[in-house]
Amino acid sequence: MIRADKVSVGYGSDIASAVCPPISVSMKPGEGLAVVGANGTGKSTFLRAVAGLLDVLGGQIDVFGRPVDERTRRFRADVAIVLDEDSYLPALTVREHLLLTARGHGMERVSELVTGIIEEFGLTARQQAAPTALSSGQRRRLLLASAFVRPRRLMVLDEPEQRLDSGMRDRLAERLAAERKTGGGVVMATHDPVLVRVVATRAVLLGEDEVRVVSPEVAAQAIEAM
Ligand SMILES: Nc1ncnc2c1ncn2[C@@H]1O[C@H](COP(=O)(O)OP(=O)(O)OP(=O)(O)O)[C@@H](O)[C@H]1O
């Protein structure tokens, strides 16, 4: 599903500008990969490369057996991405966003599905509100809900716990664990040890001098010690 081979990521033009040492890690369907490390160690940068939003400086990332190309319809259909940024259409309500996302991905008769996801993400009372009228946590819920309302084989999530209260974090962890158990893949950057323990099957621990592939428990303990 994902195979990263000595991947260097960063914002300059050559390997010398990489933000962390090369990353080698792989992930199969039904697995969860947590990307863990202190602030600024390169978690979001690596996820951007997995999502095809940033070219790698060296090495290679294959997703579904092919080099990442986010422009292909197939990649966009298979990969649901929620990064660390607000992105929404200000003139559409919560419900309209989710209907549009599902229909845009070719789904039909989505009303019931959308109602269920809205409820699951605690947005029922705000479903007719525009995103600008939501709290920041509610907007984050909307973005996450958008990823669950569409077909996908892989979820790429950058700190999905951000701005969520603890009840919602726990429900999200269960939802992502269920995603994995039904054969989906989840790759997520996170600072939340609960998410790591519940969702991940392995983790990549980014540090300034080394990158290690570790068990979820080792990664969760590393977060707790940061
Ligand atoms: N657009 C950018 N241009 C140049 N440098 C950047 C850019 N975005 C991030 N960086 C730098 O790249 C390094 C890695 O940043 P990144 O956002 O990947 O870290 P992170 O591990 O996700 O951190 P956090 O836990 O704080 O979210 C940091 O030194 C950061 O300052």
PDB file of C-alpha atoms and ligand atoms in Angstrom:
ATOM      1  CA  MET A   1       0.000   0.000   0.000  1.00  0.00           C
ATOM      2  CA  ILE A   2       2.823   2.406   0.931  1.00  0.00           C
ATOM      3  CA  ARG A   3       6.501   1.730   0.381  1.00  0.00           C
ATOM      4  CA  ALA A   4       8.965   4.451   1.248  1.00  0.00           C
ATOM      5  CA  ASP A   5      12.526   3.624   0.322  1.00  0.00           C
ATOM      6  CA  LYS A   6      15.227   5.931   1.724  1.00  0.00           C
ATOM      7  CA  VAL A   7      12.955   8.906   1.212  1.00  0.00           C
ATOM      8  CA  SER A   8      14.379  12.358   1.903  1.00  0.00           C
ATOM      9  CA  VAL A   9      11.842  15.131   2.340  1.00  0.00           C
ATOM     10  CA  GLY A  10      12.209  18.881   2.677  1.00  0.00           C
ATOM     11  CA  TYR A  11      11.650  22.232   1.077  1.00  0.00           C
ATOM     12  CA  GLY A  12      14.980  22.957  -0.627  1.00  0.00           C
ATOM     13  CA  SER A  13      16.270  21.708  -3.955  1.00  0.00           C
ATOM     14  CA  ASP A  14      18.638  18.952  -2.838  1.00  0.00           C
ATOM     15  CA  ILE A  15      19.105  16.217  -0.255  1.00  0.00           C
ATOM     16  CA  ALA A  16      21.245  18.494   1.919  1.00  0.00           C
ATOM     17  CA  SER A  17      18.076  20.469   2.734  1.00  0.00           C
ATOM     18  CA  ALA A  18      16.134  17.404   3.979  1.00  0.00           C
ATOM     19  CA  VAL A  19      14.316  18.090   7.261  1.00  0.00           C
ATOM     20  CA  CYS A  20      15.120  14.640   8.696  1.00  0.00           C
ATOM     21  CA  PRO A  21      17.237  11.560   7.894  1.00  0.00           C
ATOM     22  CA  PRO A  22      15.971   9.278   5.069  1.00  0.00           C
ATOM     23  CA  ILE A  23      12.797   7.335   5.869  1.00  0.00           C
ATOM     24  CA  SER A  24      12.278   3.690   4.899  1.00  0.00           C
ATOM     25  CA  VAL A  25       9.000   2.115   5.935  1.00  0.00           C
ATOM     26  CA  SER A  26       6.188   0.119   4.382  1.00  0.00           C
ATOM     27  CA  MET A  27       2.553  -0.490   5.092  1.00  0.00           C
ATOM     28  CA  LYS A  28       0.028  -3.086   3.884  1.00  0.00           C
ATOM     29  CA  PRO A  29      -3.781  -2.877   3.659  1.00  0.00           C
ATOM     30  CA  GLY A  30      -5.322  -3.237   7.104  1.00  0.00           C
ATOM     31  CA  GLU A  31      -2.334  -1.623   8.789  1.00  0.00           C
ATOM     32  CA  GLY A  32      -1.981   1.677  10.581  1.00  0.00           C
ATOM     33  CA  LEU A  33       1.233   3.655  10.441  1.00  0.00           C
ATOM     34  CA  ALA A  34       1.843   6.371  13.025  1.00  0.00           C
ATOM     35  CA  VAL A  35       4.409   9.044  12.190  1.00  0.00           C
ATOM     36  CA  VAL A  36       5.745  10.282  15.499  1.00  0.00           C
ATOM     37  CA  GLY A  37       8.379  12.773  16.654  1.00  0.00           C
ATOM     38  CA  ALA A  38       8.903  16.087  18.411  1.00  0.00           C
ATOM     39  CA  ASN A  39       7.777  19.391  16.858  1.00  0.00           C
ATOM     40  CA  GLY A  40       9.579  20.172  13.623  1.00  0.00           C
ATOM     41  CA  THR A  41      11.022  16.691  13.023  1.00  0.00           C
ATOM     42  CA  GLY A  42       9.323  16.354   9.627  1.00  0.00           C
ATOM     43  CA  LYS A  43       6.057  14.473  10.241  1.00  0.00           C
ATOM     44  CA  SER A  44       3.862  16.817   8.185  1.00  0.00           C
ATOM     45  CA  THR A  45       6.528  17.108   5.506  1.00  0.00           C
ATOM     46  CA  PHE A  46       6.655  13.319   5.101  1.00  0.00           C
ATOM     47  CA  LEU A  47       2.847  13.119   4.950  1.00  0.00           C
ATOM     48  CA  ARG A  48       2.759  15.817   2.291  1.00  0.00           C
ATOM     49  CA  ALA A  49       5.106  13.674   0.210  1.00  0.00           C
ATOM     50  CA  VAL A  50       2.919  10.574   0.754  1.00  0.00           C
ATOM     51  CA  ALA A  51      -0.084  12.652  -0.345  1.00  0.00           C
ATOM     52  CA  GLY A  52       1.747  13.766  -3.486  1.00  0.00           C
ATOM     53  CA  LEU A  53       1.773  17.421  -2.489  1.00  0.00           C
ATOM     54  CA  LEU A  54       5.543  17.666  -2.206  1.00  0.00           C
ATOM     55  CA  ASP A  55       8.215  16.073  -4.401  1.00  0.00           C
ATOM     56  CA  VAL A  56      10.759  13.950  -2.569  1.00  0.00           C
ATOM     57  CA  LEU A  57      14.396  15.106  -2.570  1.00  0.00           C
ATOM     58  CA  GLY A  58      15.713  11.558  -2.776  1.00  0.00           C
ATOM     59  CA  GLY A  59      14.575   7.934  -2.599  1.00  0.00           C
ATOM     60  CA  GLN A  60      11.086   6.882  -3.669  1.00  0.00           C
ATOM     61  CA  ILE A  61       7.565   6.569  -2.323  1.00  0.00           C
ATOM     62  CA  ASP A  62       5.172   4.129  -3.976  1.00  0.00           C
ATOM     63  CA  VAL A  63       1.493   4.155  -3.058  1.00  0.00           C
ATOM     64  CA  PHE A  64      -0.524   1.182  -4.345  1.00  0.00           C
ATOM     65  CA  GLY A  65       2.572   0.000  -6.195  1.00  0.00           C
ATOM     66  CA  ARG A  66       3.072   3.163  -8.218  1.00  0.00           C
ATOM     67  CA  PRO A  67       5.047   6.370  -7.673  1.00  0.00           C
ATOM     68  CA  VAL A  68       2.758   8.935  -6.056  1.00  0.00           C
ATOM     69  CA  ASP A  69       0.887  11.075  -8.574  1.00  0.00           C
ATOM     70  CA  GLU A  70      -1.930  12.991  -6.939  1.00  0.00           C
ATOM     71  CA  ARG A  71      -3.169  14.197 -10.318  1.00  0.00           C
ATOM     72  CA  THR A  72      -4.424  10.782 -11.374  1.00  0.00           C
ATOM     73  CA  ARG A  73      -8.091  10.096 -10.856  1.00  0.00           C
ATOM     74  CA  ARG A  74      -7.239   6.742  -9.333  1.00  0.00           C
ATOM     75  CA  PHE A  75      -5.001   8.248  -6.653  1.00  0.00           C
ATOM     76  CA  ARG A  76      -7.614  10.885  -5.769  1.00  0.00           C
ATOM     77  CA  ALA A  77     -10.308   8.211  -5.613  1.00  0.00           C
ATOM     78  CA  ASP A  78      -8.266   5.917  -3.361  1.00  0.00           C
ATOM     79  CA  VAL A  79      -6.659   8.362  -0.953  1.00  0.00           C
ATOM     80  CA  ALA A  80      -8.573  10.510   1.548  1.00  0.00           C
ATOM     81  CA  ILE A  81      -6.359  13.282   2.888  1.00  0.00           C
ATOM     82  CA  VAL A  82      -6.869  15.564   5.891  1.00  0.00           C
ATOM     83  CA  LEU A  83      -3.913  17.829   6.467  1.00  0.00           C
ATOM     84  CA  ASP A  84      -3.203  20.521   8.985  1.00  0.00           C
ATOM     85  CA  GLU A  85      -5.233  23.228   7.300  1.00  0.00           C
ATOM     86  CA  ASP A  86      -8.788  24.507   7.102  1.00  0.00           C
ATOM     87  CA  SER A  87     -10.200  24.065   3.611  1.00  0.00           C
ATOM     88  CA  TYR A  88     -13.855  24.486   2.855  1.00  0.00           C
ATOM     89  CA  LEU A  89     -16.282  26.383   0.642  1.00  0.00           C
ATOM     90  CA  PRO A  90     -17.693  29.248   2.714  1.00  0.00           C
ATOM     91  CA  ALA A  91     -21.073  29.292   0.953  1.00  0.00           C
ATOM     92  CA  LEU A  92     -21.943  25.650   1.662  1.00  0.00           C
ATOM     93  CA  THR A  93     -23.405  24.319   4.897  1.00  0.00           C
ATOM     94  CA  VAL A  94     -21.932  21.374   6.791  1.00  0.00           C
ATOM     95  CA  ARG A  95     -24.484  19.023   5.246  1.00  0.00           C
ATOM     96  CA  GLU A  96     -23.984  20.413   1.737  1.00  0.00           C
ATOM     97  CA  HIS A  97     -20.212  19.908   2.024  1.00  0.00           C
ATOM     98  CA  LEU A  98     -20.612  16.282   2.893  1.00  0.00           C
ATOM     99  CA  LEU A  99     -23.242  15.645   0.204  1.00  0.00           C
ATOM    100  CA  LEU A 100     -21.006  17.328  -2.369  1.00  0.00           C
ATOM    101  CA  THR A 101     -17.962  15.320  -1.324  1.00  0.00           C
ATOM    102  CA  ALA A 102     -19.798  12.008  -1.498  1.00  0.00           C
ATOM    103  CA  ARG A 103     -21.467  12.786  -4.835  1.00  0.00           C
ATOM    104  CA  GLY A 104     -18.238  14.225  -6.239  1.00  0.00           C
ATOM    105  CA  HIS A 105     -16.703  10.813  -5.661  1.00  0.00           C
ATOM    106  CA  GLY A 106     -19.458   9.178  -7.664  1.00  0.00           C
ATOM    107  CA  MET A 107     -21.630   7.942  -4.807  1.00  0.00           C
ATOM    108  CA  GLU A 108     -25.411   7.869  -5.154  1.00  0.00           C
ATOM    109  CA  ARG A 109     -28.233   7.954  -2.594  1.00  0.00           C
ATOM    110  CA  VAL A 110     -25.925   9.442   0.022  1.00  0.00           C
ATOM    111  CA  SER A 111     -28.441  11.255   2.205  1.00  0.00           C
ATOM    112  CA  GLU A 112     -28.620   8.535   4.864  1.00  0.00           C
ATOM    113  CA  LEU A 113     -24.862   8.014   4.910  1.00  0.00           C
ATOM    114  CA  VAL A 114     -24.311  11.753   5.351  1.00  0.00           C
ATOM    115  CA  THR A 115     -26.869  11.922   8.168  1.00  0.00           C
ATOM    116  CA  GLY A 116     -25.057   9.096   9.964  1.00  0.00           C
ATOM    117  CA  ILE A 117     -21.603  10.658   9.600  1.00  0.00           C
ATOM    118  CA  ILE A 118     -22.929  14.046  10.740  1.00  0.00           C
ATOM    119  CA  GLU A 119     -24.278  12.374  13.847  1.00  0.00           C
ATOM    120  CA  GLU A 120     -21.109  10.402  14.446  1.00  0.00           C
ATOM    121  CA  PHE A 121     -19.030  13.577  14.324  1.00  0.00           C
ATOM    122  CA  GLY A 122     -21.403  15.449  16.638  1.00  0.00           C
ATOM    123  CA  LEU A 123     -22.516  17.977  14.040  1.00  0.00           C
ATOM    124  CA  THR A 124     -26.267  17.271  13.874  1.00  0.00           C
ATOM    125  CA  ALA A 125     -27.259  20.527  15.566  1.00  0.00           C
ATOM    126  CA  ARG A 126     -24.911  22.494  13.275  1.00  0.00           C
ATOM    127  CA  GLN A 127     -25.576  20.729   9.962  1.00  0.00           C
ATOM    128  CA  GLN A 128     -27.230  23.769   8.409  1.00  0.00           C
ATOM    129  CA  ALA A 129     -24.458  26.132   9.538  1.00  0.00           C
ATOM    130  CA  ALA A 130     -21.791  27.544   7.215  1.00  0.00           C
ATOM    131  CA  PRO A 131     -18.206  26.569   8.125  1.00  0.00           C
ATOM    132  CA  THR A 132     -17.405  30.158   9.117  1.00  0.00           C
ATOM    133  CA  ALA A 133     -20.105  29.924  11.801  1.00  0.00           C
ATOM    134  CA  LEU A 134     -18.569  26.815  13.376  1.00  0.00           C
ATOM    135  CA  SER A 135     -16.094  26.635  16.223  1.00  0.00           C
ATOM    136  CA  SER A 136     -12.563  25.602  15.207  1.00  0.00           C
ATOM    137  CA  GLY A 137     -13.118  22.136  16.687  1.00  0.00           C
ATOM    138  CA  GLN A 138     -16.386  21.769  14.777  1.00  0.00           C
ATOM    139  CA  ARG A 139     -14.624  22.794  11.552  1.00  0.00           C
ATOM    140  CA  ARG A 140     -12.010  20.146  12.233  1.00  0.00           C
ATOM    141  CA  ARG A 141     -14.805  17.596  12.721  1.00  0.00           C
ATOM    142  CA  LEU A 142     -16.258  18.632   9.359  1.00  0.00           C
ATOM    143  CA  LEU A 143     -12.919  18.061   7.611  1.00  0.00           C
ATOM    144  CA  LEU A 144     -12.538  14.654   9.237  1.00  0.00           C
ATOM    145  CA  ALA A 145     -16.157  13.758   8.444  1.00  0.00           C
ATOM    146  CA  SER A 146     -15.445  14.623   4.773  1.00  0.00           C
ATOM    147  CA  ALA A 147     -12.803  11.899   4.698  1.00  0.00           C
ATOM    148  CA  PHE A 148     -15.260   9.291   6.001  1.00  0.00           C
ATOM    149  CA  VAL A 149     -18.109  10.181   3.687  1.00  0.00           C
ATOM    150  CA  ARG A 150     -16.279   9.238   0.502  1.00  0.00           C
ATOM    151  CA  PRO A 151     -14.854   5.971  -0.837  1.00  0.00           C
ATOM    152  CA  ARG A 152     -11.199   5.380   0.085  1.00  0.00           C
ATOM    153  CA  ARG A 153      -8.561   2.696   0.494  1.00  0.00           C
ATOM    154  CA  LEU A 154      -6.019   4.817   2.330  1.00  0.00           C
ATOM    155  CA  MET A 155      -6.402   7.694   4.785  1.00  0.00           C
ATOM    156  CA  VAL A 156      -3.590  10.227   5.209  1.00  0.00           C
ATOM    157  CA  LEU A 157      -4.191  12.288   8.337  1.00  0.00           C
ATOM    158  CA  ASP A 158      -2.040  15.018   9.840  1.00  0.00           C
ATOM    159  CA  GLU A 159      -2.610  15.246  13.593  1.00  0.00           C
ATOM    160  CA  PRO A 160      -6.286  14.217  13.368  1.00  0.00           C
ATOM    161  CA  GLU A 161      -6.598  14.739  17.143  1.00  0.00           C
ATOM    162  CA  GLN A 162      -6.056  18.472  16.806  1.00  0.00           C
ATOM    163  CA  ARG A 163      -8.738  20.658  18.411  1.00  0.00           C
ATOM    164  CA  LEU A 164     -10.932  17.658  19.278  1.00  0.00           C
ATOM    165  CA  ASP A 165     -12.245  17.147  22.801  1.00  0.00           C
ATOM    166  CA  SER A 166     -11.350  13.901  24.528  1.00  0.00           C
ATOM    167  CA  GLY A 167     -14.692  12.193  23.801  1.00  0.00           C
ATOM    168  CA  MET A 168     -14.353  12.911  20.093  1.00  0.00           C
ATOM    169  CA  ARG A 169     -10.717  11.784  20.140  1.00  0.00           C
ATOM    170  CA  ASP A 170     -11.729   8.434  21.582  1.00  0.00           C
ATOM    171  CA  ARG A 171     -14.515   7.982  19.024  1.00  0.00           C
ATOM    172  CA  LEU A 172     -12.125   8.903  16.215  1.00  0.00           C
ATOM    173  CA  ALA A 173      -9.598   6.359  17.474  1.00  0.00           C
ATOM    174  CA  GLU A 174     -12.278   3.644  17.406  1.00  0.00           C
ATOM    175  CA  ARG A 175     -13.409   4.728  13.944  1.00  0.00           C
ATOM    176  CA  LEU A 176      -9.858   4.577  12.580  1.00  0.00           C
ATOM    177  CA  ALA A 177      -9.250   1.193  14.211  1.00  0.00           C
ATOM    178  CA  ALA A 178     -12.436  -0.059  12.499  1.00  0.00           C
ATOM    179  CA  GLU A 179     -11.187   1.386   9.200  1.00  0.00           C
ATOM    180  CA  ARG A 180      -8.065  -0.697   9.509  1.00  0.00           C
ATOM    181  CA  LYS A 181      -9.903  -3.847  10.534  1.00  0.00           C
ATOM    182  CA  THR A 182     -12.003  -3.681   7.377  1.00  0.00           C
ATOM    183  CA  GLY A 183      -8.864  -3.586   5.231  1.00  0.00           C
ATOM    184  CA  GLY A 184      -8.300   0.153   4.864  1.00  0.00           C
ATOM    185  CA  GLY A 185      -4.933   1.740   5.519  1.00  0.00           C
ATOM    186  CA  VAL A 186      -4.328   4.656   7.873  1.00  0.00           C
ATOM    187  CA  VAL A 187      -1.173   6.745   7.952  1.00  0.00           C
ATOM    188  CA  MET A 188      -1.228   9.541  10.482  1.00  0.00           C
ATOM    189  CA  ALA A 189       1.131  12.026  12.086  1.00  0.00           C
ATOM    190  CA  THR A 190       0.149  12.339  15.712  1.00  0.00           C
ATOM    191  CA  HIS A 191       1.114  13.523  19.190  1.00  0.00           C
ATOM    192  CA  ASP A 192      -1.633  11.429  20.790  1.00  0.00           C
ATOM    193  CA  PRO A 193      -0.459   8.203  22.489  1.00  0.00           C
ATOM    194  CA  VAL A 194      -4.043   6.883  22.606  1.00  0.00           C
ATOM    195  CA  LEU A 195      -4.402   7.139  18.831  1.00  0.00           C
ATOM    196  CA  VAL A 196      -1.062   5.402  18.411  1.00  0.00           C
ATOM    197  CA  ARG A 197      -2.022   2.542  20.730  1.00  0.00           C
ATOM    198  CA  VAL A 198      -5.531   2.067  19.321  1.00  0.00           C
ATOM    199  CA  VAL A 199      -4.960   2.675  15.603  1.00  0.00           C
ATOM    200  CA  ALA A 200      -1.343   1.975  14.698  1.00  0.00           C
ATOM    201  CA  THR A 201       0.184  -1.397  13.926  1.00  0.00           C
ATOM    202  CA  ARG A 202       3.636   0.147  13.558  1.00  0.00           C
ATOM    203  CA  ALA A 203       5.235   3.538  13.833  1.00  0.00           C
ATOM    204  CA  VAL A 204       8.040   5.546  12.382  1.00  0.00           C
ATOM    205  CA  LEU A 205       9.810   7.631  14.987  1.00  0.00           C
ATOM    206  CA  LEU A 206      11.461  10.713  13.502  1.00  0.00           C
ATOM    207  CA  GLY A 207      14.430  12.297  15.236  1.00  0.00           C
ATOM    208  CA  GLU A 208      17.090  14.784  14.237  1.00  0.00           C
ATOM    209  CA  ASP A 209      19.798  12.167  13.897  1.00  0.00           C
ATOM    210  CA  GLU A 210      17.915   8.964  13.209  1.00  0.00           C
ATOM    211  CA  VAL A 211      14.631   7.535  11.997  1.00  0.00           C
ATOM    212  CA  ARG A 212      13.457   4.295  13.554  1.00  0.00           C
ATOM    213  CA  VAL A 213      10.573   1.967  12.732  1.00  0.00           C
ATOM    214  CA  VAL A 214       9.161   0.903  16.094  1.00  0.00           C
ATOM    215  CA  SER A 215       6.134  -0.782  17.661  1.00  0.00           C
ATOM    216  CA  PRO A 216       3.073   1.325  18.563  1.00  0.00           C
ATOM    217  CA  GLU A 217       3.857   0.884  22.269  1.00  0.00           C
ATOM    218  CA  VAL A 218       7.421   2.178  21.875  1.00  0.00           C
ATOM    219  CA  ALA A 219       6.089   5.140  19.867  1.00  0.00           C
ATOM    220  CA  ALA A 220       3.373   5.909  22.446  1.00  0.00           C
ATOM    221  CA  GLN A 221       5.948   5.872  25.244  1.00  0.00           C
ATOM    222  CA  ALA A 222       8.234   8.131  23.194  1.00  0.00           C
ATOM    223  CA  ILE A 223       5.377  10.653  22.859  1.00  0.00           C
ATOM    224  CA  GLU A 224       4.720  10.498  26.598  1.00  0.00           C
ATOM    225  CA  ALA A 225       8.403  11.213  27.248  1.00  0.00           C
ATOM    226  CA  MET A 226       8.554  14.222  24.865  1.00  0.00           C
TER     227      MET A 226
HETATM  228  N1  LIG B   1       6.677  25.395   3.763  1.00  0.00           N
HETATM  229  C1  LIG B   1       7.855  25.260   4.393  1.00  0.00           C
HETATM  230  N2  LIG B   1       8.979  25.810   3.900  1.00  0.00           N
HETATM  231  C2  LIG B   1      10.179  25.667   4.512  1.00  0.00           C
HETATM  232  N3  LIG B   1      10.364  24.973   5.646  1.00  0.00           N
HETATM  233  C3  LIG B   1       9.274  24.389   6.194  1.00  0.00           C
HETATM  234  C4  LIG B   1       7.968  24.505   5.602  1.00  0.00           C
HETATM  235  N4  LIG B   1       7.088  23.815   6.372  1.00  0.00           N
HETATM  236  C5  LIG B   1       7.807  23.300   7.396  1.00  0.00           C
HETATM  237  N5  LIG B   1       9.109  23.647   7.292  1.00  0.00           N
HETATM  238  C6  LIG B   1      10.204  23.244   8.200  1.00  0.00           C
HETATM  239  O1  LIG B   1      10.419  21.853   8.027  1.00  0.00           O
HETATM  240  C7  LIG B   1      10.703  21.238   9.289  1.00  0.00           C
HETATM  241  C8  LIG B   1       9.715  20.101   9.522  1.00  0.00           C
HETATM  242  O2  LIG B   1       8.409  20.651   9.652  1.00  0.00           O
HETATM  243  P1  LIG B   1       7.120  19.747   9.798  1.00  0.00           P
HETATM  244  O3  LIG B   1       5.949  20.662   9.713  1.00  0.00           O
HETATM  245  O4  LIG B   1       7.205  18.614   8.852  1.00  0.00           O
HETATM  246  O5  LIG B   1       7.306  19.208  11.291  1.00  0.00           O
HETATM  247  P2  LIG B   1       6.309  18.335  12.176  1.00  0.00           P
HETATM  248  O6  LIG B   1       7.120  17.167  12.669  1.00  0.00           O
HETATM  249  O7  LIG B   1       5.056  18.042  11.454  1.00  0.00           O
HETATM  250  O8  LIG B   1       6.057  19.334  13.402  1.00  0.00           O
HETATM  251  P3  LIG B   1       4.818  19.569  14.398  1.00  0.00           P
HETATM  252  O9  LIG B   1       4.834  18.470  15.415  1.00  0.00           O
HETATM  253  O10 LIG B   1       5.184  20.881  15.012  1.00  0.00           O
HETATM  254  O11 LIG B   1       3.567  19.628  13.577  1.00  0.00           O
HETATM  255  C9  LIG B   1      10.632  22.345  10.340  1.00  0.00           C
HETATM  256  O12 LIG B   1      11.952  22.783  10.616  1.00  0.00           O
HETATM  257  C10 LIG B   1       9.823  23.432   9.663  1.00  0.00           C
HETATM  258  O13 LIG B   1      10.216  24.700  10.149  1.00  0.00           O
END
